[in-house]
Amino acid sequence: MERQYKHLSSPITIGRKTFRNRMFSAPMGGTDITNDGCIGPKSAAFYELRAKGGAAAVTVSECMVHKTDGSHAYRLDESILNSLAGATYAADAIRRHGAIPSLELSHSGMFAGTYMTDKTKQHELVQYGPCDTVRADGVKVKALDEELITEIVHAYGHVASLAKRAGFEMVMIHGGHGWLINQFLSPLFNHREDEYGGSLENRCRFAIRVLKSVREAVGPDFLIEFRMSGSEFTEGGYGLEDGVEIAKMIEPYVDIIHVSAGTYQKTFGITHPSMFEEHGRNVFLAAEIKKHVSKPVATIGGLNDPEQLEEIIASGKADIVYMARALLADPFLPRKVVENRPEEIVKCLRCFTCMAERAATSTRRCTVNPLIGREMEGDEIQKAPTKRKVVVGGGPGGLYAAYTAARRGHDVTLYEKENELGGILKSEQAISFKHEMYELSGTYALLAKRAGVTFKMNTEATKELIEKENPYAVIIATGSTPLVPPIPGLKGDNVIVVNNYYKEKDKVSDHVVVFGGGLAGCECAIHLGMEGKHVELVEMRDQLAPDANIRHRPLLLAQVDKYVQAHTGLKGLEVTPNGILCEDKDGNKVTIEGTTVICALGQRSTTKTVEELQDTAPFVRVIGDAAKVSTITNAVYWGYHAALDI
């Protein structure tokens, strides 16, 4: 068989270990951590799915190595009941699918406890770092003395030996992203005047001691990977020139140099590239470091396109590509690449639902993949005991429901009243940084067609039509409609509803007022600003985009500040040919000028259609915006489970 992506699909041998391809699963927090820090069964299932999906190596995220790290992740300590057992089950779950299990060893240093939900307890703790300081959140940080440094160095080695005993075949030493080893490497954090501070050689001393400790503990044939930031991309931090020198200094002690980027606390949207960044925006760091070292180099950062991944390997920019969020969106991405099925890849939207949910509720979800966080429920679709006739609509939730129902063996017909699928996602095709959201409908549609769904386009699913079809199940996924309140002038010729922007973008002038500062309004405003237009944004509330998730919102607001003139606390009274007449909280009138107005005042459920179709079949389920104006995440999740219930 000729592989379409032959470089990406080719094995790589490092030391005495052969990896089946060049696509590795990067560390991601699992979905349950027990009270005493064990890897629970949900997490084992979480990592197992990546192995089953074809990744060559799967790294279990952040095992804390020492008691001075009162942090947020796993521990591997033989004195804790089930700690070693939990790690063993996780390693076995990965290995039995042909992937190499790896465990990331970490210490959060001065940023330990950042994610503790008990903020009172958090502020009562004293954390440890390179230097005495006080964190921005008021937590005191105490400088590590030589005794504690030596204890932590030994702890890295001891935990690595436990990882080896548990069945892991590689460890990743986390030396980037602002955690403890990086804090020693970085002039941003390290102001010591002893042998661990000052020169770059001194700042590398702690990292090298850790690596020597690990090597002594695991022996010569066990693989050690070092994760580093190629550049910190922040004032006071180190740049790529120092990144190259760090890589050269640690090279003798490692088997793989894993080049990431940034400092988590300051460059979140670079370390984890947001939708506003180019895919692979950090690859150049690995490419430059690779020129100066002989050990294999790995790269990471917003990668999800096999064409780009193939080029990275083929051109020699890196030997290995790591993916994290991309393998949440589609755990089977590596298998689809190797099996020449790239068109079936469900791409990550870089929407940060996964990380936002992790921070908000300590659970894991993915906008495009309802399995994530619920892997123990199983990823295999079971055939239904009785084949049923199912009717569904053509939005993202409906498409996923149709795909799932067809895989269960049902006779599925999808009705779409327009000539294009996707519902509200159609509007995303004109927003430059959201095109993958538009592409999602096409991918879901392809999967549904290959599963056997019948598509009837330009056909509205009326009560009469459905009753004539006489299905057993109807999944109502009729979405929502734009909210256009009775404000004078809002239906004027100079007004474009944000959902229709993709069809009417040529009508938009160079001076635009976006009416509505929710997520949709902000993203449209940013896009227009990126195009070079003068953009004003009017919002009645005091805050912009309160409906954005907590990881995406700060990055979104930074883009608003860059491209848009925002006005909050203004109530729109009238749309005129010259802009919007508004009123502030004190009753003062002000006109926000612009010759084009984009109406982005929200959505409302299509309740009339829901009521009409409610009694058209024995089984009726309402999903997505038709049930409640919400997120694509909910639409997909509800659609998936509606299909499982038939």
XYZ file of C-alpha atoms in Angstrom:
646
model
C 0.000 0.000 0.000
C 1.286 3.436 -0.901
C 0.835 5.888 1.970
C -0.462 9.293 0.933
C 1.601 10.914 3.696
C 4.639 8.669 3.587
C 6.930 10.762 5.796
C 4.278 11.323 8.451
C 3.306 7.649 8.403
C 6.855 6.307 8.545
C 8.187 4.679 11.727
C 11.002 6.251 13.726
C 13.472 4.355 15.897
C 14.932 6.177 18.882
C 17.373 4.220 20.992
C 15.939 0.726 21.092
C 12.354 1.881 20.685
C 10.480 2.012 17.378
C 7.451 4.273 17.088
C 4.900 3.326 14.439
C 4.598 6.821 12.926
C 5.612 10.444 13.545
C 2.345 11.569 15.206
C 2.532 11.705 19.009
C -0.215 12.570 21.495
C 0.844 15.515 23.647
C 0.190 15.742 27.390
C -3.375 16.746 28.227
C -5.034 16.663 31.622
C -7.195 13.594 32.063
C -10.787 13.557 33.174
C -10.465 12.430 36.761
C -7.790 12.766 39.396
C -8.602 11.131 42.721
C -8.399 13.084 45.962
C -4.985 11.630 46.715
C -3.689 12.236 43.197
C -4.118 8.858 41.526
C -4.795 8.325 37.831
C -8.408 7.187 37.859
C -10.146 4.865 35.399
C -11.719 7.749 33.468
C -8.277 9.167 32.789
C -6.949 5.773 31.720
C -9.819 5.541 29.226
C -9.133 9.111 28.087
C -5.530 8.300 27.175
C -6.404 4.883 25.772
C -8.587 6.427 23.085
C -5.583 8.305 21.670
C -3.622 5.064 21.499
C -6.523 3.295 19.826
C -6.696 6.176 17.348
C -3.216 5.471 16.076
C -0.884 7.899 17.847
C 2.630 6.468 18.049
C 3.167 7.667 21.620
C 0.694 8.875 24.219
C 1.909 11.067 27.072
C -0.012 11.137 30.333
C -0.027 14.699 31.574
C 1.861 16.227 34.461
C 2.769 13.853 37.227
C 3.872 16.036 40.126
C 7.140 14.774 41.549
C 7.466 16.364 44.999
C 5.452 17.397 48.057
C 6.479 21.052 47.607
C 4.205 21.145 44.580
C 0.690 21.601 45.957
C -0.689 21.543 42.454
C -3.424 20.241 40.240
C -2.357 16.967 38.672
C -1.282 13.383 39.240
C 1.137 11.895 41.734
C 3.060 8.647 41.555
C 3.963 7.636 45.079
C 4.172 4.063 46.295
C 3.006 5.172 49.756
C -0.374 6.193 48.302
C -2.784 3.301 47.904
C -3.603 2.667 44.211
C -1.131 5.280 42.945
C 1.197 2.760 41.305
C -1.748 0.592 40.260
C -3.540 3.524 38.610
C -0.408 4.426 36.667
C 0.057 0.805 35.629
C -3.493 0.497 34.338
C -3.026 3.718 32.350
C 0.258 2.562 30.815
C -1.263 -0.803 29.928
C -4.342 0.841 28.367
C -2.041 2.778 26.047
C 0.413 -0.016 25.228
C -2.139 -2.659 24.297
C -3.127 -0.598 21.244
C 0.442 -0.404 19.957
C 1.347 3.064 21.235
C 4.322 3.821 23.475
C 3.156 5.078 26.901
C 4.964 8.102 28.278
C 4.555 9.988 31.546
C 5.223 13.708 31.882
C 7.087 14.593 35.083
C 6.623 18.110 36.349
C 6.849 20.535 39.217
C 4.840 23.743 39.032
C 7.253 25.679 41.227
C 6.056 29.162 42.072
C 2.809 28.589 40.175
C 1.782 25.511 42.150
C -1.794 25.585 43.356
C -2.859 28.069 40.676
C -5.911 25.959 39.855
C -7.006 25.182 43.405
C -10.709 25.913 43.772
C -10.282 26.724 47.468
C -8.723 30.172 47.087
C -8.501 30.698 50.855
C -6.368 27.593 51.194
C -4.382 28.640 48.132
C -3.396 31.916 49.793
C -2.449 30.140 53.011
C 0.165 28.067 51.182
C 3.743 29.062 50.584
C 4.953 27.966 47.171
C 8.541 27.422 46.100
C 10.445 28.811 43.143
C 13.903 30.016 42.178
C 13.557 33.262 44.142
C 11.659 34.903 46.967
C 8.735 36.837 45.495
C 4.998 37.395 45.677
C 2.826 36.167 42.811
C 0.394 38.464 41.056
C -2.454 36.762 42.960
C -0.830 37.525 46.316
C 0.599 34.072 47.060
C 4.046 34.161 48.647
C 6.870 32.325 46.910
C 9.934 31.120 48.800
C 13.294 30.514 47.146
C 14.410 26.897 47.063
C 17.548 26.268 49.088
C 20.197 23.717 48.171
C 18.699 21.052 50.424
C 15.273 21.274 48.788
C 16.764 21.501 45.301
C 18.650 18.265 45.908
C 15.529 16.628 47.323
C 13.473 17.629 44.254
C 16.231 16.457 41.892
C 16.189 13.043 43.568
C 12.383 13.012 43.466
C 12.428 13.329 39.662
C 14.621 10.241 39.470
C 12.542 8.273 41.958
C 9.237 9.018 40.227
C 10.800 8.167 36.858
C 11.812 4.772 38.272
C 8.220 4.236 39.435
C 6.963 5.166 35.964
C 9.254 2.542 34.483
C 7.995 -0.025 37.006
C 4.393 0.871 36.071
C 5.036 0.056 32.410
C 5.754 3.461 30.939
C 8.475 3.281 28.309
C 9.400 6.942 28.223
C 9.214 9.995 30.461
C 8.833 13.584 29.363
C 10.580 16.040 31.680
C 8.578 19.267 31.554
C 11.072 22.085 31.227
C 8.845 24.671 29.562
C 5.726 26.796 29.891
C 6.709 28.592 33.089
C 6.871 25.566 35.391
C 9.737 25.001 37.830
C 12.518 23.887 35.474
C 11.603 26.689 33.084
C 11.593 29.117 36.034
C 15.263 28.250 36.567
C 16.020 28.526 32.843
C 14.304 31.895 32.425
C 15.715 35.320 33.339
C 12.079 36.346 33.754
C 11.864 34.301 36.957
C 15.451 33.455 37.902
C 17.318 36.268 39.642
C 19.508 34.060 41.799
C 23.116 35.033 42.441
C 24.424 31.561 43.242
C 25.451 28.695 40.957
C 21.843 28.391 39.655
C 21.505 31.992 38.460
C 23.111 34.555 36.204
C 24.689 32.916 33.170
C 22.733 30.594 30.912
C 25.057 27.783 31.919
C 24.108 28.354 35.558
C 20.424 28.614 34.750
C 20.619 25.228 32.993
C 22.259 23.596 36.007
C 19.000 22.547 37.707
C 17.594 21.031 34.492
C 20.777 19.042 33.884
C 20.830 17.778 37.472
C 17.232 16.604 37.038
C 18.040 14.826 33.778
C 21.100 13.112 35.272
C 18.990 11.977 38.222
C 16.375 10.513 35.911
C 18.953 8.739 33.748
C 20.588 7.184 36.783
C 17.190 5.955 37.984
C 15.892 4.475 34.702
C 19.048 3.169 33.065
C 20.578 3.691 29.622
C 17.853 2.199 27.412
C 14.811 3.995 28.812
C 13.816 7.052 26.751
C 13.977 10.552 28.214
C 12.270 13.433 26.436
C 12.793 17.046 27.465
C 10.017 19.529 26.817
C 11.213 23.125 26.543
C 10.038 26.493 25.344
C 12.065 27.404 22.275
C 11.273 31.031 23.051
C 9.246 32.568 25.837
C 7.808 35.364 23.665
C 7.558 37.758 26.589
C 9.501 40.752 27.830
C 12.162 39.664 30.288
C 12.111 36.064 29.083
C 14.562 34.332 26.789
C 14.354 34.208 22.998
C 15.190 31.632 20.362
C 18.928 32.319 20.522
C 18.978 31.184 24.154
C 16.520 28.409 23.293
C 19.100 26.975 20.883
C 21.814 27.107 23.548
C 19.547 25.446 26.132
C 18.826 22.630 23.685
C 22.539 22.146 23.025
C 23.296 21.979 26.752
C 20.621 19.428 27.608
C 21.128 17.307 24.464
C 23.701 14.896 25.953
C 21.211 13.836 28.629
C 18.059 13.256 26.558
C 16.747 11.165 23.677
C 14.163 13.608 22.293
C 14.089 17.409 22.409
C 10.465 18.548 22.423
C 10.220 22.203 21.406
C 7.132 24.066 22.551
C 6.805 27.788 23.225
C 5.904 30.525 25.613
C 5.243 30.948 29.281
C 1.827 29.687 30.300
C 1.065 32.593 32.624
C 1.800 35.248 29.994
C 1.442 33.704 26.536
C -1.435 31.243 26.819
C -2.626 31.915 23.261
C 0.877 31.245 21.878
C 1.711 28.200 23.964
C -1.687 26.863 22.902
C -2.172 28.740 19.621
C -5.623 30.278 19.442
C -7.773 30.620 16.344
C -6.232 34.066 15.898
C -2.794 32.504 15.314
C -1.486 30.630 12.287
C -1.451 26.851 12.475
C 2.044 25.732 13.373
C 3.079 29.233 14.388
C 5.749 27.731 16.701
C 7.248 25.219 14.252
C 10.052 27.606 13.305
C 11.450 27.234 16.825
C 11.910 23.489 16.425
C 13.228 23.944 12.891
C 15.974 26.290 14.093
C 16.912 24.172 17.099
C 17.096 21.075 14.882
C 19.901 22.748 12.924
C 22.074 22.754 16.050
C 21.432 19.329 17.603
C 21.650 15.721 16.448
C 18.961 14.187 18.690
C 15.392 13.887 17.295
C 13.362 17.079 17.615
C 9.598 17.270 18.155
C 7.332 20.219 17.419
C 3.853 21.226 18.549
C 1.348 24.060 18.369
C -2.067 24.223 16.708
C -1.285 21.420 14.247
C -4.182 19.484 12.694
C -3.710 19.415 8.902
C -1.946 16.331 7.475
C -0.611 18.347 4.536
C 1.173 20.682 6.922
C 2.312 17.827 9.154
C 3.753 15.940 6.176
C 5.644 19.030 5.032
C 7.145 19.520 8.509
C 8.571 15.998 8.528
C 9.488 15.844 4.826
C 11.349 19.158 4.894
C 13.251 18.276 8.043
C 11.810 20.975 10.263
C 11.157 18.304 12.893
C 11.276 14.539 13.293
C 8.050 14.234 15.295
C 4.823 16.214 15.434
C 2.833 16.396 18.625
C -0.877 17.148 18.780
C -3.128 17.718 21.776
C -6.433 19.438 20.982
C -6.420 17.945 17.468
C -6.593 14.488 19.047
C -9.492 15.542 21.227
C -11.410 16.659 18.152
C -10.494 13.441 16.355
C -8.592 10.778 18.323
C -8.433 8.723 15.123
C -6.601 11.404 13.131
C -3.357 9.365 12.985
C -5.160 6.244 11.735
C -7.005 8.285 9.125
C -3.674 9.699 7.942
C -1.960 6.310 7.765
C -5.019 4.680 6.136
C -5.305 7.432 3.480
C -8.585 8.837 4.804
C -7.606 12.469 5.519
C -10.941 13.837 4.274
C -12.632 12.152 7.253
C -10.590 14.049 9.849
C -12.741 16.169 12.157
C -10.533 19.183 12.737
C -10.018 21.025 15.994
C -11.656 24.467 15.972
C -9.195 25.919 18.510
C -12.222 27.219 20.406
C -10.789 26.262 23.842
C -13.969 24.531 25.004
C -11.730 21.691 26.219
C -9.526 23.897 28.370
C -12.334 26.181 29.500
C -14.398 23.253 30.722
C -11.337 21.902 32.479
C -10.907 25.193 34.337
C -14.602 25.832 34.994
C -15.907 22.427 36.021
C -12.838 20.134 36.258
C -14.341 18.023 33.473
C -13.386 17.645 29.847
C -15.487 18.353 26.765
C -14.837 18.961 23.092
C -17.070 20.986 20.793
C -16.838 18.552 17.900
C -16.427 15.223 19.702
C -19.057 14.153 22.253
C -16.930 11.197 23.399
C -14.360 13.358 25.131
C -14.549 13.118 28.890
C -16.997 10.231 28.570
C -14.651 7.628 27.111
C -15.705 4.992 29.628
C -19.118 4.994 27.967
C -17.357 3.431 24.986
C -16.373 4.683 21.545
C -17.904 1.776 19.624
C -21.378 2.453 18.216
C -23.623 -0.519 18.928
C -26.222 -1.607 16.395
C -29.803 -0.916 17.467
C -31.920 -4.016 18.219
C -34.597 -2.786 15.785
C -34.004 -0.852 12.583
C -36.042 2.363 12.655
C -36.900 5.115 10.219
C -35.378 8.392 11.410
C -35.821 11.964 10.180
C -33.414 14.728 11.189
C -32.429 18.298 10.260
C -29.193 19.628 8.732
C -27.453 21.753 11.380
C -24.288 20.551 13.158
C -26.243 18.703 15.839
C -28.567 17.173 13.257
C -25.657 16.042 11.082
C -23.964 14.328 13.999
C -27.250 12.755 15.049
C -27.798 11.467 11.511
C -24.244 10.072 11.358
C -24.677 8.310 14.697
C -28.154 6.930 13.932
C -26.980 5.568 10.576
C -24.039 3.805 12.222
C -26.550 2.173 14.539
C -28.249 0.667 11.491
C -31.250 2.977 11.228
C -32.784 4.228 7.965
C -31.955 7.940 8.223
C -33.189 10.786 6.048
C -31.879 14.307 6.550
C -34.012 17.222 5.344
C -32.472 20.620 4.691
C -34.670 23.485 3.529
C -31.722 25.328 1.921
C -29.212 24.186 -0.674
C -26.334 24.045 1.798
C -25.904 22.159 5.064
C -24.624 23.500 8.351
C -27.272 25.757 9.815
C -25.723 28.704 11.609
C -22.220 27.419 10.773
C -22.689 28.614 7.197
C -22.174 32.148 8.461
C -18.649 31.292 9.631
C -17.258 30.802 6.125
C -16.550 34.516 5.738
C -14.779 34.933 9.095
C -11.116 34.324 8.340
C -10.143 32.689 11.643
C -13.295 30.552 11.898
C -13.258 28.770 8.554
C -12.681 25.411 10.230
C -16.007 25.847 11.960
C -17.629 26.196 8.546
C -15.689 23.162 7.266
C -17.044 21.103 10.160
C -20.438 20.733 8.485
C -18.815 19.347 5.351
C -16.865 16.786 7.351
C -19.916 15.704 9.324
C -21.905 15.487 6.079
C -19.235 13.305 4.457
C -19.206 10.970 7.463
C -23.012 10.823 7.429
C -23.147 10.033 3.706
C -20.576 7.255 4.081
C -22.635 5.877 6.967
C -25.682 5.663 4.673
C -27.723 8.801 5.408
C -30.069 9.967 2.629
C -29.915 13.728 2.033
C -32.882 15.707 0.724
C -31.813 19.277 0.075
C -34.048 22.277 -0.603
C -36.774 20.425 1.257
C -38.366 21.767 4.402
C -39.426 19.152 6.934
C -43.051 20.196 7.349
C -45.615 18.390 9.456
C -47.356 17.081 6.344
C -44.117 15.743 4.828
C -43.022 13.965 7.992
C -46.420 12.415 8.616
C -46.377 11.150 5.048
C -42.930 9.598 5.640
C -44.234 8.053 8.852
C -40.881 7.760 10.706
C -40.425 6.213 14.124
C -38.114 9.023 15.262
C -37.820 12.721 14.506
C -34.847 14.705 15.751
C -35.761 18.365 15.531
C -32.638 20.369 14.794
C -34.153 23.455 13.212
C -31.776 25.829 14.960
C -32.468 29.451 15.699
C -33.165 32.715 13.946
C -31.486 36.101 14.418
C -32.982 38.417 16.993
C -33.928 41.673 15.275
C -35.827 43.849 17.765
C -38.214 46.606 16.613
C -35.620 49.373 16.698
C -36.268 52.096 14.110
C -34.031 51.713 11.085
C -32.774 48.234 11.987
C -34.242 46.828 8.785
C -32.710 49.548 6.630
C -30.654 49.022 3.493
C -27.426 49.769 5.357
C -28.028 46.963 7.879
C -26.729 43.403 7.512
C -27.679 40.679 9.959
C -24.483 38.982 11.133
C -25.746 35.535 10.043
C -26.010 36.845 6.481
C -22.648 38.611 6.394
C -21.122 35.814 4.290
C -23.735 36.467 1.592
C -23.628 40.266 1.719
C -20.030 41.078 2.652
C -19.504 43.012 -0.587
C -22.061 45.555 0.676
C -19.993 46.377 3.763
C -18.393 49.825 3.674
C -15.041 50.824 5.155
C -16.703 52.349 8.238
C -18.752 49.779 10.131
C -20.750 49.715 13.338
C -21.314 46.261 14.822
C -24.498 46.404 16.888
C -24.135 43.837 19.660
C -21.035 42.896 21.636
C -21.645 39.224 22.310
C -19.352 36.525 20.975
C -20.688 36.666 17.411
C -20.532 40.452 17.282
C -17.009 40.619 18.667
C -15.689 37.997 16.280
C -17.262 39.681 13.278
C -15.876 43.041 14.414
C -12.376 41.585 14.776
C -12.565 40.062 11.302
C -13.639 43.372 9.764
C -10.854 45.149 11.623
C -8.339 42.622 10.304
C -9.565 43.494 6.807
C -8.547 47.090 7.446
C -11.995 48.549 8.013
C -12.724 51.141 10.690
C -14.929 49.250 13.131
C -17.057 50.536 16.017
C -18.722 48.106 18.409
C -21.832 49.013 20.418
C -22.890 46.965 23.453
C -25.583 47.765 26.012
C -23.967 45.708 28.771
C -20.815 46.733 30.616
C -18.897 43.683 29.396
C -18.150 42.346 25.969
C -18.650 38.685 25.028
C -19.867 37.322 28.362
C -21.003 34.263 26.375
C -17.418 33.417 25.372
C -15.696 30.684 27.355
C -13.146 31.658 29.984
C -10.127 30.601 27.908
C -11.206 32.135 24.613
C -12.571 35.389 26.057
C -9.284 37.035 27.201
C -7.716 36.316 23.811
C -10.835 37.589 22.047
C -10.823 40.839 24.049
C -7.144 41.369 23.230
C -8.057 41.196 19.538
C -10.961 43.597 20.096
C -8.528 46.064 21.675
C -6.248 45.692 18.676
C -8.769 46.058 15.862
C -11.977 47.612 17.192
C -13.213 50.755 18.930
C -15.605 49.347 21.524
C -18.394 51.242 23.299
C -20.088 49.557 26.268
C -23.030 50.760 28.339
C -24.814 52.199 25.300
C -28.408 51.365 24.421
C -29.180 51.555 20.698
C -32.229 53.726 20.028
C -32.258 54.141 16.259
C -30.257 53.094 13.231
C -29.689 55.890 10.746
C -27.815 56.041 7.410
C -24.887 57.498 9.360
C -24.715 55.071 12.270
C -26.560 54.268 15.496
C -28.155 56.784 17.842
C -27.498 55.546 21.383
C -28.242 56.484 24.956
C -25.820 56.068 27.839
C -26.683 55.246 31.455
C -27.141 58.914 32.301
C -29.638 59.429 29.498
C -27.222 61.295 27.241
C -27.626 60.788 23.493
C -24.616 59.907 21.379
C -24.267 58.797 17.771
C -21.761 56.086 16.917
C -20.978 56.753 13.291
C -20.692 54.227 10.503
C -22.222 53.769 7.075
C -22.791 50.012 7.466
C -24.415 48.410 10.509
C -23.961 44.726 11.355
C -26.823 43.481 13.547
C -25.496 40.933 16.062
C -28.084 41.049 18.819
C -28.414 37.330 19.422
C -30.546 34.374 18.374
C -33.912 32.925 19.348
C -35.088 29.320 19.131
C -37.410 28.355 16.274
C -40.208 27.442 18.676
C -42.941 27.585 16.037
C -41.333 24.772 14.049
C -40.757 22.755 17.214
C -44.417 23.026 18.162
C -45.505 22.045 14.666
C -43.347 18.890 14.606
C -43.725 17.835 18.230
C -46.279 15.074 17.571
C -45.162 13.807 14.168
C -43.597 10.563 15.429
C -43.540 8.255 18.468
C -39.995 9.382 19.334
C -39.330 13.118 19.085
C -36.241 14.867 20.431
C -35.397 18.579 20.183
C -31.685 19.403 20.062
C -29.340 22.355 19.618
C -30.596 25.907 19.321
C -34.089 24.628 18.610
C -34.181 23.479 22.250
C -32.115 26.266 23.766
C -29.875 28.868 22.157
C -26.520 27.632 23.310
C -23.311 26.271 21.788
C -22.246 23.920 19.014
C -20.875 21.749 21.807
C -24.348 21.154 23.201
C -25.908 20.694 19.765
C -23.434 17.950 18.851
C -23.613 16.296 22.260
C -27.431 16.301 22.344
C -27.603 15.050 18.758
C -25.249 12.182 19.504
C -27.241 11.034 22.512
C -30.589 11.486 20.784
C -29.390 9.001 18.164
C -28.182 6.582 20.833
C -31.611 6.669 22.460
C -33.503 5.464 19.372
